[in-house]
Each structure stands twice: as C-alpha cells, then as structure tokens.
C-alpha cells in the first residue's frame, strides 16, 4: 500500500515539474522590433497553370536601401486563396549588400496577398512577421 501511494505521488509531482521545465526553455519573441516601411512594385508576374505564380518585385526597404525580390507562390494543399511561398531577395545600401531567403505562407484576397514570412538574412538577422502586398 505504501508503494502504491509513493508511485501516485511521484506521478503527481512529475507532471507540474515537466510543465515548469518546458517554460524555462521557452522564448518570448517580440514582434515589431526593428520594423521599417518598405514599398515594392511588382515588376513581373508569371504563371503556367493559373495556380502557381512567379513574381519579381523591386523597391525601397527602409534602412536596407534598394531591394529586389523574387517569389514563387504555390498551393501544395490545393486550398483556394492560400498556400506557401519561397523566394530570395537582395538589397544594396551604398557599398553594403544584404541577401535573404524568404519562406512562409500566404492568404490571397482578390489581388492582395498577405504574407506570413520568416526571412533569413545574410547579416545574421531573422524577420518573422505578416506582410501585405
């Protein structure tokens, strides 16, 4: 009887300790730090099947200067109005050149694409935020 109560007590203590330890390793991501305004113009848009799109754009990206972007929008799950994208970008501000890998998901409302993106920049920065194009 003592052994059974001891096992129940161990289980009872193990669960709260497990949840507390998971919180110790969590990270609070602050969205909005380092935000800047970027204005892009679509230079080219191409599709073979009216389902997947390739887009190039250029414009000004705040402190990064002139930016050039290339996206490929797909819908692997075949859900109307949403899907995923991959892309690349590079900017030049004076002599400083920054490159980026762009990945994420999108929602389309008419001709407006809202991108939820995770961008990995060559300078070691990572951007994660919704963007509307």
PDB file of C-alpha atoms in Angstrom, residues 46-121:
ATOM      1  CA  UNK A  46       4.138  34.730 -64.498  1.00  0.00           C
ATOM      2  CA  UNK A  47       2.050  31.561 -64.280  1.00  0.00           C
ATOM      3  CA  UNK A  48       1.857  28.382 -66.341  1.00  0.00           C
ATOM      4  CA  UNK A  49      -1.305  26.985 -64.788  1.00  0.00           C
ATOM      5  CA  UNK A  50      -3.143  29.891 -63.073  1.00  0.00           C
ATOM      6  CA  UNK A  51      -2.400  28.120 -59.780  1.00  0.00           C
ATOM      7  CA  UNK A  52       1.329  28.671 -59.140  1.00  0.00           C
ATOM      8  CA  UNK A  53       2.834  32.131 -59.628  1.00  0.00           C
ATOM      9  CA  UNK A  54       6.336  33.537 -60.033  1.00  0.00           C
ATOM     10  CA  UNK A  55       6.709  37.180 -59.074  1.00  0.00           C
ATOM     11  CA  UNK A  56       9.587  39.646 -59.131  1.00  0.00           C
ATOM     12  CA  UNK A  57       9.409  42.998 -57.383  1.00  0.00           C
ATOM     13  CA  UNK A  58      11.666  45.905 -56.525  1.00  0.00           C
ATOM     14  CA  UNK A  59      11.501  48.948 -54.300  1.00  0.00           C
ATOM     15  CA  UNK A  60      12.812  50.676 -51.208  1.00  0.00           C
ATOM     16  CA  UNK A  61      13.251  48.654 -48.000  1.00  0.00           C
ATOM     17  CA  UNK A  62      13.861  51.212 -45.252  1.00  0.00           C
ATOM     18  CA  UNK A  63      17.420  51.084 -43.902  1.00  0.00           C
ATOM     19  CA  UNK A  64      18.396  48.384 -46.426  1.00  0.00           C
ATOM     20  CA  UNK A  65      18.023  50.678 -49.435  1.00  0.00           C
ATOM     21  CA  UNK A  66      17.009  49.432 -52.866  1.00  0.00           C
ATOM     22  CA  UNK A  67      15.639  45.856 -52.744  1.00  0.00           C
ATOM     23  CA  UNK A  68      14.995  43.214 -55.389  1.00  0.00           C
ATOM     24  CA  UNK A  69      12.747  40.239 -54.604  1.00  0.00           C
ATOM     25  CA  UNK A  70      11.787  37.034 -56.378  1.00  0.00           C
ATOM     26  CA  UNK A  71       8.923  34.840 -55.112  1.00  0.00           C
ATOM     27  CA  UNK A  72       7.340  31.563 -56.147  1.00  0.00           C
ATOM     28  CA  UNK A  73       3.805  31.100 -54.807  1.00  0.00           C
ATOM     29  CA  UNK A  74       2.413  27.550 -54.723  1.00  0.00           C
ATOM     30  CA  UNK A  75      -0.552  25.753 -53.174  1.00  0.00           C
ATOM     31  CA  UNK A  76       0.580  22.209 -52.418  1.00  0.00           C
ATOM     32  CA  UNK A  77      -2.557  21.501 -50.360  1.00  0.00           C
ATOM     33  CA  UNK A  78      -4.739  22.900 -53.168  1.00  0.00           C
ATOM     34  CA  UNK A  79      -6.657  25.230 -50.839  1.00  0.00           C
ATOM     35  CA  UNK A  80      -8.286  28.154 -52.620  1.00  0.00           C
ATOM     36  CA  UNK A  81      -6.876  31.544 -51.654  1.00  0.00           C
ATOM     37  CA  UNK A  82      -3.903  30.348 -49.631  1.00  0.00           C
ATOM     38  CA  UNK A  83      -0.643  28.466 -49.946  1.00  0.00           C
ATOM     39  CA  UNK A  84       3.078  28.717 -49.396  1.00  0.00           C
ATOM     40  CA  UNK A  85       5.944  30.658 -50.952  1.00  0.00           C
ATOM     41  CA  UNK A  86       9.705  30.569 -51.331  1.00  0.00           C
ATOM     42  CA  UNK A  87      11.886  33.380 -52.510  1.00  0.00           C
ATOM     43  CA  UNK A  88      15.108  35.307 -52.464  1.00  0.00           C
ATOM     44  CA  UNK A  89      15.947  38.960 -52.039  1.00  0.00           C
ATOM     45  CA  UNK A  90      18.953  41.215 -52.101  1.00  0.00           C
ATOM     46  CA  UNK A  91      19.432  44.843 -51.198  1.00  0.00           C
ATOM     47  CA  UNK A  92      22.134  47.411 -51.660  1.00  0.00           C
ATOM     48  CA  UNK A  93      22.663  50.456 -49.492  1.00  0.00           C
ATOM     49  CA  UNK A  94      25.870  52.172 -50.556  1.00  0.00           C
ATOM     50  CA  UNK A  95      28.568  49.510 -50.586  1.00  0.00           C
ATOM     51  CA  UNK A  96      26.655  47.199 -48.224  1.00  0.00           C
ATOM     52  CA  UNK A  97      24.838  44.265 -49.858  1.00  0.00           C
ATOM     53  CA  UNK A  98      22.412  42.061 -47.910  1.00  0.00           C
ATOM     54  CA  UNK A  99      20.883  38.836 -49.233  1.00  0.00           C
ATOM     55  CA  UNK A 100      17.890  36.945 -47.842  1.00  0.00           C
ATOM     56  CA  UNK A 101      15.999  33.669 -48.125  1.00  0.00           C
ATOM     57  CA  UNK A 102      12.228  34.195 -47.892  1.00  0.00           C
ATOM     58  CA  UNK A 103       9.819  31.443 -46.831  1.00  0.00           C
ATOM     59  CA  UNK A 104       6.312  31.356 -45.481  1.00  0.00           C
ATOM     60  CA  UNK A 105       2.613  31.078 -46.167  1.00  0.00           C
ATOM     61  CA  UNK A 106       0.168  33.458 -47.812  1.00  0.00           C
ATOM     62  CA  UNK A 107      -3.509  34.276 -47.971  1.00  0.00           C
ATOM     63  CA  UNK A 108      -4.948  35.860 -51.054  1.00  0.00           C
ATOM     64  CA  UNK A 109      -7.933  38.212 -51.025  1.00  0.00           C
ATOM     65  CA  UNK A 110      -8.600  39.320 -54.592  1.00  0.00           C
ATOM     66  CA  UNK A 111      -5.345  40.797 -55.853  1.00  0.00           C
ATOM     67  CA  UNK A 112      -3.928  41.414 -52.348  1.00  0.00           C
ATOM     68  CA  UNK A 113      -1.515  38.815 -50.942  1.00  0.00           C
ATOM     69  CA  UNK A 114      -0.936  38.798 -47.175  1.00  0.00           C
ATOM     70  CA  UNK A 115       2.384  37.065 -46.448  1.00  0.00           C
ATOM     71  CA  UNK A 116       3.333  35.438 -43.162  1.00  0.00           C
ATOM     72  CA  UNK A 117       7.055  35.240 -43.657  1.00  0.00           C
ATOM     73  CA  UNK A 118      10.203  34.001 -41.998  1.00  0.00           C
ATOM     74  CA  UNK A 119      13.184  35.732 -43.618  1.00  0.00           C
ATOM     75  CA  UNK A 120      16.780  34.662 -43.024  1.00  0.00           C
ATOM     76  CA  UNK A 121      19.235  37.483 -43.798  1.00  0.00           C
TER      77      UNK A 121
END
